[in-house]
CSV table of C-alpha atoms and ligand atoms in Angstrom, one decimal:
chain,number,residue,atom,x,y,z
A,1,MET,CA,-35.6,-28.0,-99.0
A,2,LEU,CA,-39.3,-26.7,-99.0
A,3,SER,CA,-42.0,-28.1,-96.5
A,4,PRO,CA,-44.8,-30.1,-98.3
A,5,GLU,CA,-47.2,-26.9,-98.0
A,6,MET,CA,-44.5,-24.6,-99.6
A,7,ASN,CA,-43.8,-27.2,-102.4
A,8,ARG,CA,-47.5,-27.3,-103.1
A,9,MET,CA,-47.8,-23.5,-103.3
A,10,LEU,CA,-44.7,-23.4,-105.6
A,11,THR,CA,-46.0,-26.1,-108.3
A,12,ARG,CA,-49.7,-26.1,-108.2
A,13,VAL,CA,-51.5,-24.3,-110.8
A,14,GLU,CA,-54.9,-25.8,-111.6
A,15,ASN,CA,-58.1,-24.7,-109.8
A,16,GLY,CA,-57.4,-21.2,-108.7
A,17,ALA,CA,-54.2,-22.4,-106.8
A,18,PRO,CA,-51.9,-19.2,-106.2
A,19,MET,CA,-49.1,-20.3,-108.3
A,20,GLY,CA,-51.8,-20.4,-111.6
A,21,ASN,CA,-52.9,-17.0,-110.6
A,22,LEU,CA,-49.7,-15.6,-110.5
A,23,ILE,CA,-48.5,-17.1,-113.9
A,24,GLY,CA,-51.8,-16.0,-115.5
A,25,ARG,CA,-50.6,-12.4,-114.7
A,26,PHE,CA,-48.0,-12.5,-117.4
A,27,TRP,CA,-48.0,-13.2,-121.1
A,28,ILE,CA,-47.0,-17.2,-121.7
A,29,PRO,CA,-46.7,-19.2,-124.8
A,30,ALA,CA,-50.0,-21.1,-125.4
A,31,LEU,CA,-48.9,-22.8,-129.1
A,32,LEU,CA,-46.6,-22.4,-132.0
A,33,SER,CA,-47.9,-20.5,-134.7
A,34,GLU,CA,-47.1,-23.3,-137.0
A,35,GLU,CA,-49.9,-25.2,-135.4
A,36,ILE,CA,-52.6,-23.2,-136.8
A,37,ALA,CA,-50.6,-22.0,-139.7
A,38,GLU,CA,-53.4,-21.0,-142.3
A,39,PRO,CA,-56.7,-18.9,-142.3
A,40,ASP,CA,-59.5,-21.4,-141.5
A,41,CYS,CA,-57.0,-24.2,-140.7
A,42,PRO,CA,-58.3,-27.0,-138.1
A,43,PRO,CA,-58.6,-25.9,-134.5
A,44,VAL,CA,-56.1,-27.4,-132.2
A,45,ARG,CA,-56.4,-28.1,-128.3
A,46,VAL,CA,-54.4,-26.1,-125.9
A,47,GLY,CA,-53.8,-27.0,-122.3
A,48,LEU,CA,-52.8,-24.0,-120.2
A,49,LEU,CA,-52.5,-24.0,-116.3
A,50,GLY,CA,-55.2,-26.4,-116.3
A,51,HIS,CA,-57.6,-24.7,-118.5
A,52,ARG,CA,-59.1,-26.4,-121.4
A,53,LEU,CA,-58.8,-24.3,-124.6
A,54,VAL,CA,-59.0,-24.3,-128.2
A,55,ALA,CA,-57.0,-22.2,-130.7
A,56,PHE,CA,-58.0,-21.3,-134.1
A,57,ARG,CA,-56.8,-18.8,-137.1
A,58,ASP,CA,-60.1,-17.3,-138.6
A,59,SER,CA,-60.2,-16.2,-142.5
A,60,GLU,CA,-58.6,-12.9,-141.7
A,61,GLY,CA,-55.6,-14.7,-140.2
A,62,ARG,CA,-56.4,-13.5,-136.7
A,63,VAL,CA,-56.1,-16.1,-133.6
A,64,GLY,CA,-58.7,-16.9,-131.3
A,65,LEU,CA,-58.2,-18.8,-127.9
A,66,LEU,CA,-61.5,-20.0,-126.6
A,67,ASP,CA,-62.5,-21.8,-123.5
A,68,ALA,CA,-62.9,-25.3,-125.0
A,69,ARG,CA,-66.6,-25.6,-123.6
A,70,CYS,CA,-69.3,-24.5,-126.0
A,71,PRO,CA,-71.3,-21.9,-123.9
A,72,HIS,CA,-74.4,-23.6,-125.0
A,73,ARG,CA,-74.2,-27.2,-123.6
A,74,SER,CA,-70.1,-27.6,-123.0
A,75,VAL,CA,-69.5,-29.5,-126.2
A,76,ASP,CA,-65.7,-29.3,-127.1
A,77,LEU,CA,-65.0,-26.8,-129.7
A,78,PHE,CA,-62.1,-28.9,-131.1
A,79,PHE,CA,-64.7,-30.6,-132.9
A,80,GLY,CA,-65.7,-27.2,-134.6
A,81,ARG,CA,-66.0,-26.4,-138.0
A,82,ASN,CA,-63.6,-23.2,-138.5
A,83,GLU,CA,-65.7,-21.5,-141.0
A,84,GLN,CA,-65.7,-18.2,-142.7
A,85,GLY,CA,-65.0,-15.9,-139.8
A,86,GLY,CA,-65.5,-18.1,-136.8
A,87,LEU,CA,-65.6,-21.3,-135.1
A,88,ARG,CA,-68.9,-23.2,-135.5
A,89,CYS,CA,-69.7,-25.8,-132.6
A,90,VAL,CA,-70.6,-29.3,-134.1
A,91,TYR,CA,-73.4,-30.0,-131.8
A,92,HIS,CA,-76.1,-27.2,-132.7
A,93,GLY,CA,-74.1,-25.0,-134.9
A,94,TRP,CA,-73.6,-21.9,-132.8
A,95,LYS,CA,-70.5,-20.0,-134.1
A,96,PHE,CA,-68.1,-17.9,-132.5
A,97,GLY,CA,-65.5,-15.2,-133.4
A,98,VAL,CA,-61.8,-14.6,-132.4
A,99,ASP,CA,-63.2,-12.3,-129.8
A,100,GLY,CA,-65.7,-14.9,-128.2
A,101,ALA,CA,-68.6,-13.0,-129.6
A,102,CYS,CA,-71.6,-15.4,-130.9
A,103,VAL,CA,-72.0,-14.6,-134.6
A,104,ASP,CA,-74.5,-17.1,-135.3
A,105,MET,CA,-77.2,-19.2,-133.6
A,106,PRO,CA,-79.1,-21.1,-136.0
A,107,SER,CA,-80.7,-23.2,-133.2
A,108,GLU,CA,-82.8,-20.3,-132.2
A,109,PRO,CA,-85.4,-18.2,-133.7
A,110,SER,CA,-83.9,-15.4,-135.7
A,111,THR,CA,-85.7,-13.0,-133.4
A,112,SER,CA,-84.1,-14.2,-130.2
A,113,PRO,CA,-82.0,-11.8,-128.3
A,114,MET,CA,-79.8,-14.4,-126.9
A,115,LYS,CA,-77.2,-14.3,-129.5
A,116,ALA,CA,-76.0,-10.8,-128.6
A,117,LYS,CA,-75.8,-12.0,-125.0
A,118,VAL,CA,-73.8,-15.2,-125.3
A,119,ARG,CA,-70.1,-15.2,-125.4
A,120,ALA,CA,-67.4,-17.6,-125.3
A,121,ARG,CA,-64.8,-17.1,-123.2
A,122,ALA,CA,-62.0,-15.5,-125.1
A,123,TYR,CA,-58.4,-14.7,-124.0
A,124,PRO,CA,-56.2,-11.9,-125.3
A,125,VAL,CA,-53.4,-13.3,-127.6
A,126,HIS,CA,-50.3,-11.9,-129.1
A,127,GLU,CA,-48.4,-13.2,-132.0
A,128,SER,CA,-44.6,-12.9,-132.1
A,129,GLY,CA,-41.4,-14.9,-132.4
A,130,GLY,CA,-43.4,-17.8,-134.0
A,131,ILE,CA,-45.4,-18.0,-131.0
A,132,VAL,CA,-49.1,-17.2,-129.9
A,133,TRP,CA,-48.8,-15.6,-126.7
A,134,ALA,CA,-51.7,-15.7,-124.2
A,135,TYR,CA,-53.0,-13.5,-121.1
A,136,LEU,CA,-55.0,-15.8,-118.9
A,137,GLY,CA,-55.4,-13.3,-116.0
A,138,PRO,CA,-58.3,-11.2,-115.2
A,139,GLY,CA,-59.1,-7.5,-116.5
A,140,GLN,CA,-57.0,-5.9,-119.0
A,141,ALA,CA,-53.7,-7.5,-120.2
A,142,PRO,CA,-50.6,-5.7,-119.6
A,143,ALA,CA,-48.2,-4.8,-122.5
A,144,ALA,CA,-46.4,-7.8,-123.8
A,145,PRO,CA,-42.9,-8.2,-122.7
A,146,ASP,CA,-40.0,-6.7,-125.3
A,147,ILE,CA,-38.0,-9.7,-125.5
A,148,GLU,CA,-35.3,-9.5,-128.0
A,149,PHE,CA,-36.7,-12.1,-130.4
A,150,MET,CA,-40.1,-10.9,-130.3
A,151,SER,CA,-39.5,-8.2,-132.7
A,152,LEU,CA,-36.8,-9.8,-134.9
A,153,PRO,CA,-37.6,-10.7,-138.7
A,154,GLU,CA,-39.1,-13.9,-138.8
A,155,SER,CA,-35.9,-15.6,-140.7
A,156,HIS,CA,-34.0,-14.9,-137.7
A,157,VAL,CA,-36.1,-16.9,-134.9
A,158,TYR,CA,-37.1,-20.5,-134.8
A,159,ALA,CA,-39.2,-21.7,-132.1
A,160,SER,CA,-40.6,-25.2,-131.2
A,161,LYS,CA,-41.7,-26.9,-128.4
A,162,ARG,CA,-41.7,-30.4,-126.4
A,163,LEU,CA,-43.7,-32.1,-124.0
A,164,MET,CA,-42.5,-32.8,-120.5
A,165,ARG,CA,-44.4,-35.0,-118.4
A,166,CYS,CA,-43.5,-33.4,-114.9
A,167,ASN,CA,-44.4,-30.2,-113.2
A,168,PHE,CA,-43.2,-27.3,-114.7
A,169,MET,CA,-40.8,-26.0,-111.8
A,170,GLN,CA,-38.6,-29.0,-112.2
A,171,ALA,CA,-38.0,-28.1,-115.8
A,172,LEU,CA,-37.5,-24.5,-114.7
A,173,GLU,CA,-35.1,-25.4,-112.2
A,174,GLY,CA,-33.3,-27.2,-114.8
A,175,SER,CA,-32.6,-24.4,-117.2
A,176,LEU,CA,-31.7,-22.1,-114.3
A,177,ASP,CA,-29.0,-24.7,-113.1
A,178,THR,CA,-25.8,-24.0,-114.7
A,179,SER,CA,-24.0,-26.4,-112.6
A,180,HIS,CA,-25.4,-29.5,-114.3
A,181,LEU,CA,-23.7,-28.9,-117.6
A,182,THR,CA,-20.5,-30.2,-116.4
A,183,PHE,CA,-22.0,-33.4,-115.4
A,184,LEU,CA,-25.5,-34.3,-117.4
A,185,HIS,CA,-24.5,-32.7,-120.7
A,186,GLN,CA,-20.8,-34.1,-121.0
A,187,MET,CA,-20.3,-35.4,-124.3
A,188,ASN,CA,-16.3,-35.0,-124.2
A,189,LEU,CA,-15.9,-37.5,-126.9
A,190,MET,CA,-18.2,-35.7,-129.4
A,191,SER,CA,-16.2,-34.0,-132.2
A,192,LYS,CA,-18.1,-30.8,-132.1
A,193,ASP,CA,-19.5,-28.4,-129.5
A,194,VAL,CA,-23.0,-29.1,-129.4
A,195,PHE,CA,-23.8,-26.0,-127.7
A,196,GLY,CA,-22.2,-23.6,-129.7
A,197,VAL,CA,-20.9,-21.6,-126.6
A,198,GLY,CA,-17.3,-21.5,-127.2
A,199,ASP,CA,-15.2,-22.3,-124.1
A,200,PHE,CA,-18.2,-23.9,-122.5
A,201,GLN,CA,-16.7,-27.8,-122.9
A,202,ARG,CA,-13.3,-26.8,-121.5
A,203,PHE,CA,-14.0,-24.7,-118.7
A,204,SER,CA,-17.1,-26.5,-117.4
A,205,ASP,CA,-15.1,-29.8,-117.5
A,206,ALA,CA,-12.3,-28.2,-115.4
A,207,ASP,CA,-14.5,-26.8,-113.0
A,208,GLY,CA,-17.6,-28.3,-111.9
A,209,ALA,CA,-18.4,-26.1,-108.8
A,210,PRO,CA,-19.3,-22.6,-110.2
A,211,ARG,CA,-20.0,-19.8,-107.9
A,212,PHE,CA,-23.3,-18.0,-108.1
A,213,PHE,CA,-24.0,-14.3,-107.9
A,214,CYS,CA,-27.8,-13.4,-108.3
A,215,ALA,CA,-29.2,-10.0,-108.6
A,216,ASP,CA,-32.8,-9.2,-108.7
A,217,THR,CA,-34.4,-7.3,-111.6
A,218,PRO,CA,-37.2,-5.6,-112.8
A,219,TYR,CA,-38.1,-8.7,-115.4
A,220,GLY,CA,-36.8,-11.5,-112.6
A,221,MET,CA,-33.1,-12.2,-111.9
A,222,SER,CA,-29.8,-12.0,-113.2
A,223,ILE,CA,-27.9,-15.1,-112.6
A,224,SER,CA,-24.1,-14.8,-113.1
A,225,ALA,CA,-22.0,-18.5,-112.6
A,226,ARG,CA,-18.4,-17.9,-112.4
A,227,ARG,CA,-15.9,-20.6,-113.3
A,228,ASP,CA,-12.2,-20.6,-113.3
A,229,GLY,CA,-10.9,-20.1,-116.7
A,230,ASP,CA,-7.2,-20.1,-117.7
A,231,ASP,CA,-4.7,-18.6,-115.5
A,232,ASP,CA,-6.0,-14.9,-115.0
A,233,THR,CA,-9.4,-15.3,-116.3
A,234,TYR,CA,-12.7,-16.6,-115.2
A,235,TYR,CA,-15.6,-18.1,-117.4
A,236,TRP,CA,-19.0,-16.4,-116.8
A,237,ARG,CA,-22.2,-17.8,-117.6
A,238,VAL,CA,-25.0,-14.9,-117.0
A,239,THR,CA,-28.5,-16.5,-117.2
A,240,GLN,CA,-31.4,-14.3,-117.1
A,241,TRP,CA,-34.7,-15.6,-115.5
A,242,LEU,CA,-37.9,-13.9,-117.0
A,243,MET,CA,-40.2,-14.3,-114.2
A,244,PRO,CA,-42.0,-16.5,-114.1
A,245,VAL,CA,-41.3,-19.3,-116.4
A,246,GLY,CA,-38.9,-18.1,-118.9
A,247,VAL,CA,-35.0,-18.3,-119.1
A,248,LEU,CA,-32.5,-16.7,-121.7
A,249,VAL,CA,-29.7,-19.3,-121.5
A,250,PRO,CA,-25.9,-18.3,-122.2
A,251,THR,CA,-24.3,-18.6,-125.3
A,252,ALA,CA,-21.2,-17.0,-126.7
A,253,PRO,CA,-21.6,-13.4,-128.0
A,254,GLY,CA,-22.6,-13.4,-131.6
A,255,SER,CA,-23.7,-17.1,-131.8
A,256,VAL,CA,-27.3,-18.4,-131.8
A,257,CYS,CA,-28.9,-17.1,-128.7
A,258,ARG,CA,-31.4,-19.4,-127.1
A,259,ALA,CA,-34.4,-18.8,-124.8
A,260,ASN,CA,-36.8,-21.2,-122.7
A,261,PHE,CA,-40.4,-21.2,-121.6
A,262,PHE,CA,-41.7,-24.0,-119.4
A,263,VAL,CA,-45.3,-23.5,-119.4
A,264,PRO,CA,-47.7,-25.6,-117.2
A,265,ILE,CA,-50.5,-27.6,-119.0
A,266,ASP,CA,-51.7,-28.7,-115.7
A,267,ASP,CA,-49.9,-29.6,-112.4
A,268,ARG,CA,-48.3,-32.7,-113.9
A,269,ASN,CA,-47.3,-31.5,-117.3
A,270,CYS,CA,-45.6,-28.7,-119.1
A,271,TRP,CA,-44.6,-27.5,-122.6
A,272,TRP,CA,-41.0,-26.7,-123.0
A,273,TYR,CA,-40.8,-23.9,-125.5
A,274,ARG,CA,-37.5,-23.8,-127.3
A,275,ILE,CA,-36.4,-20.4,-129.1
A,276,ARG,CA,-33.3,-20.0,-130.8
A,277,TYR,CA,-32.5,-16.6,-132.6
A,278,GLN,CA,-29.4,-14.9,-134.3
A,279,PRO,CA,-30.1,-10.9,-133.8
A,280,GLU,CA,-27.4,-10.2,-136.6
A,281,ARG,CA,-28.8,-12.6,-139.6
A,282,PRO,CA,-31.3,-15.2,-140.5
A,283,LEU,CA,-30.6,-18.9,-139.1
A,284,GLU,CA,-29.3,-20.9,-141.7
A,285,GLN,CA,-31.3,-24.0,-142.3
A,286,GLU,CA,-28.5,-26.4,-141.1
A,287,GLU,CA,-28.8,-24.7,-137.7
A,288,ILE,CA,-32.7,-25.1,-137.8
A,289,GLU,CA,-32.2,-28.8,-139.1
A,290,GLU,CA,-29.7,-29.4,-135.9
A,291,TYR,CA,-32.0,-27.9,-133.6
A,292,ASP,CA,-35.2,-29.6,-134.5
A,293,THR,CA,-36.2,-31.2,-137.8
A,294,GLY,CA,-33.3,-33.2,-138.8
A,295,ASP,CA,-32.6,-36.9,-139.0
A,296,LEU,CA,-30.3,-36.8,-136.1
A,297,ASP,CA,-31.5,-39.0,-133.0
A,298,TYR,CA,-31.7,-36.2,-130.9
A,299,SER,CA,-34.2,-34.2,-133.2
A,300,ARG,CA,-36.6,-36.5,-133.7
A,301,ARG,CA,-40.3,-36.5,-132.5
A,302,VAL,CA,-43.4,-38.6,-132.5
A,303,PRO,CA,-44.6,-37.7,-136.1
A,304,GLY,CA,-47.8,-35.3,-135.8
A,305,THR,CA,-46.6,-34.5,-132.2
A,306,TYR,CA,-44.1,-32.4,-130.0
A,307,GLU,CA,-43.1,-35.4,-128.1
A,308,SER,CA,-39.8,-36.7,-128.3
A,309,ILE,CA,-39.3,-40.3,-129.6
A,310,GLY,CA,-36.9,-40.9,-126.5
A,311,ASN,CA,-39.3,-41.0,-123.5
A,312,LYS,CA,-40.0,-42.6,-120.3
A,313,GLU,CA,-40.9,-45.9,-121.7
A,314,ASN,CA,-37.7,-46.5,-123.5
A,315,ASP,CA,-35.4,-44.8,-120.8
A,316,TYR,CA,-34.8,-41.9,-123.3
A,317,LEU,CA,-32.8,-44.2,-125.8
A,318,ILE,CA,-30.0,-44.8,-123.1
A,319,ASP,CA,-27.1,-46.8,-124.5
A,320,ARG,CA,-24.9,-47.9,-121.7
A,321,GLY,CA,-22.1,-48.6,-124.2
A,322,LYS,CA,-21.9,-44.9,-125.1
A,323,GLN,CA,-22.2,-44.1,-121.7
A,324,ARG,CA,-19.0,-45.8,-120.8
A,325,ALA,CA,-17.1,-44.8,-123.9
A,326,GLU,CA,-18.7,-41.5,-125.3
A,327,SER,CA,-20.8,-39.5,-123.2
A,328,PHE,CA,-21.7,-38.9,-119.5
A,329,THR,CA,-25.4,-40.1,-120.0
A,330,GLY,CA,-25.3,-42.2,-123.1
A,331,ILE,CA,-28.6,-40.4,-123.7
A,332,PRO,CA,-28.6,-39.1,-127.1
A,333,SER,CA,-29.0,-35.2,-127.1
A,334,ALA,CA,-28.9,-32.3,-124.4
A,335,GLN,CA,-32.6,-32.1,-124.8
A,336,LEU,CA,-33.4,-35.3,-124.1
A,337,GLN,CA,-31.0,-35.6,-121.3
A,338,ASP,CA,-32.7,-32.9,-119.7
A,339,ILE,CA,-36.0,-34.2,-120.3
A,340,ALA,CA,-34.8,-37.6,-118.5
A,341,VAL,CA,-33.7,-36.4,-115.4
A,342,GLN,CA,-36.4,-33.9,-114.8
A,343,GLU,CA,-39.3,-36.3,-115.6
A,344,SER,CA,-37.3,-38.6,-113.2
A,345,GLN,CA,-37.7,-36.4,-110.3
A,346,GLY,CA,-41.3,-37.6,-110.3
A,347,GLU,CA,-44.5,-35.7,-111.3
A,348,ILE,CA,-44.3,-33.1,-108.9
A,349,ALA,CA,-40.9,-33.5,-107.3
A,350,ASP,CA,-41.0,-33.7,-103.3
A,351,ARG,CA,-38.6,-30.7,-102.2
A,352,SER,CA,-39.1,-31.9,-98.7
A,353,ILE,CA,-36.4,-34.5,-99.0
A,354,GLU,CA,-33.8,-32.6,-100.9
A,355,HIS,CA,-30.5,-31.2,-99.7
A,356,LEU,CA,-29.5,-28.0,-101.4
A,357,GLY,CA,-25.8,-26.8,-101.8
A,358,THR,CA,-24.3,-23.7,-103.0
A,359,SER,CA,-24.6,-24.6,-106.7
A,360,ASP,CA,-28.4,-24.2,-106.0
A,361,THR,CA,-28.7,-20.9,-105.1
A,362,ALA,CA,-30.0,-19.6,-107.9
A,363,ILE,CA,-32.7,-22.3,-107.7
A,364,ALA,CA,-33.6,-21.6,-104.0
A,365,GLN,CA,-34.0,-17.6,-104.8
A,366,THR,CA,-36.3,-18.2,-107.9
A,367,ARG,CA,-38.6,-20.5,-105.4
A,368,ARG,CA,-38.4,-17.8,-102.8
A,369,ARG,CA,-39.3,-15.0,-105.4
A,370,LEU,CA,-42.1,-17.0,-107.0
A,371,ILE,CA,-43.7,-18.3,-103.8
A,372,ASN,CA,-43.3,-14.7,-102.3
A,373,ALA,CA,-45.1,-13.1,-105.3
A,374,ALA,CA,-47.9,-15.8,-105.4
A,375,GLN,CA,-48.7,-15.0,-101.7
A,376,ALA,CA,-48.3,-11.3,-102.1
A,377,LEU,CA,-50.9,-11.7,-105.2
A,378,GLU,CA,-53.3,-13.7,-102.8
A,379,GLU,CA,-53.4,-10.4,-101.0
A,380,GLY,CA,-54.5,-8.5,-103.6
A,381,ARG,CA,-50.9,-7.2,-104.6
A,382,MET,CA,-49.7,-7.4,-108.3
A,383,PRO,CA,-46.5,-8.9,-109.3
A,384,PRO,CA,-44.3,-5.7,-110.7
A,385,GLU,CA,-42.7,-7.8,-112.9
A,386,ALA,CA,-45.8,-8.5,-115.0
A,387,LEU,CA,-46.1,-4.6,-115.9
A,388,ALA,CA,-42.2,-4.5,-116.8
A,389,ALA,CA,-43.0,-5.0,-120.6
A,390,SER,CA,-39.8,-2.6,-121.4
A,391,GLN,CA,-37.4,-4.1,-119.1
A,392,TYR,CA,-36.4,-6.9,-121.5
A,393,ARG,CA,-33.4,-5.4,-123.1
A,394,ILE,CA,-31.1,-8.0,-122.1
A,395,ARG,CA,-29.2,-11.2,-123.4
A,396,ALA,CA,-27.6,-14.2,-121.8
A,397,ILE,CA,-24.1,-14.3,-122.3
A,398,ALA,CA,-21.2,-16.9,-121.8
A,399,ILE,CA,-17.9,-15.0,-121.9
A,400,THR,CA,-14.2,-15.0,-120.4
A,401,LEU,CA,-13.2,-12.0,-118.6
A,402,ASN,CA,-9.9,-11.1,-116.8
A,403,ARG,CA,-10.2,-12.0,-113.1
A,404,THR,CA,-10.3,-8.5,-112.0
A,405,ARG,CA,-13.7,-8.0,-113.3
A,406,THR,CA,-16.7,-8.4,-110.9
A,407,PHE,CA,-20.1,-10.0,-111.4
A,408,ASP,CA,-21.7,-6.6,-111.8
A,409,GLU,CA,-19.4,-5.8,-114.5
A,410,ALA,CA,-20.4,-9.6,-116.4
A,411,ALA,CA,-24.0,-8.9,-115.8
A,412,ALA,CA,-23.9,-5.4,-117.4
A,413,LEU,CA,-22.2,-6.9,-120.5
A,414,ALA,CA,-25.7,-8.8,-121.0
A,415,GLN,CA,-27.7,-5.7,-121.2
A,416,LEU,CA,-28.8,-4.4,-124.5
A,417,PRO,CA,-29.1,-0.4,-125.3
A,418,PRO,CA,-32.9,0.9,-124.9
A,419,VAL,CA,-34.8,0.7,-128.2
A,420,GLN,CA,-36.1,4.2,-129.6
A,421,GLY,CA,-39.7,4.7,-129.8
A,422,THR,CA,-42.4,2.2,-129.0
A,423,ARG,CA,-43.8,-0.6,-130.7
A,424,GLU,CA,-47.6,-1.6,-130.9
A,425,LYS,CA,-47.6,-4.9,-128.6
A,426,MET,CA,-51.4,-6.2,-128.6
A,427,LYS,CA,-53.6,-7.2,-131.0
B,1,LIG,S1,-73.3,-27.5,-127.3
B,1,LIG,FE1,-72.3,-26.0,-128.8
B,1,LIG,S2,-74.0,-25.3,-130.0
B,1,LIG,FE2,-75.1,-26.7,-128.5
B,2,LIG,FE1,-29.6,-29.1,-119.3
């Protein structure tokens, strides 16, 4: 439970709100690379932390992320022409490069010094893992985080996203909340393991009340959830919270890894970025189709958008017959099940009326860390996690271990060896 005041602190990101300022100090996904696939392709709108931005790819393939308001008289640069070497406003023809510099000002005399002085506000970007990452904070951007999928070959990574019509925090909480898997995502009559996480279905069905062990880390938190396994074993799921809005979701060793980022568009909407990656080999077409682009009910989205066909208006395609006979919810996919329950908490969940139990341990700790960090930043103290670029040598794992093994040992199995040398992070 949180007081209304603390809930505001936790959830509001617009107009200089402390949590928006905090998230702005980290690199966050701004859009998918595929949204601006080609040089000089049409620009796209980007909503981020309440800011109205426009993204484009110039003739050289470089990405620009600009304030959408033209610095002349605030016309939306989304309507702009993406021409040779810059984005040209359609109102009076001012043209801007990816760095925000005005490269042409045809409505002013050629002798005017104005062109050299006027700039569009441009944000630093970094492209990796199929995602354009942005830094919206003040000053010099820190090094981008070295999350495993960010340096894998393109063929090993697939990123997509879905719109969620709710505050980012309830989406993030859902991804940290291992205990709901037993209930919300139970599809016990399905013929295959849709999660690809081995023992998950068997043990989570048998033990719906996992014990949580949370450890603060330089990048956020390592969350180990323990369920009873067979006789002398425990089934561990080690989730990684990447402060502020990222989560590595446990899968069995050797299977496809999963990462989620819940990026606030504004106070009442967020993007759920969903990344799958296989460190050992290219992803197979079948894996990508099942995940995002195939014909299965649960993969579909409204054409031309990143919105699920199942939504609030159609009750997320709930089928009451299937709910009786096949799955716990009758909602056709795990993704849609998550969206349904999290949007149903309200646009901004009222945390003053909730009752947290032991299964909510990780959620309570995450909230506390975020609120403390936002308050510290207001007092001028930088979040150290925003500078922890080299500390992401981790995975999330789901694994069965003998009962003599401790949670420290389970968490240690989720560590990757350090990389040799450094790599260029920013463009
Ligand atoms: S408003 Fe953009 S050029 Fe005038
Ligand atoms: Fe879920």
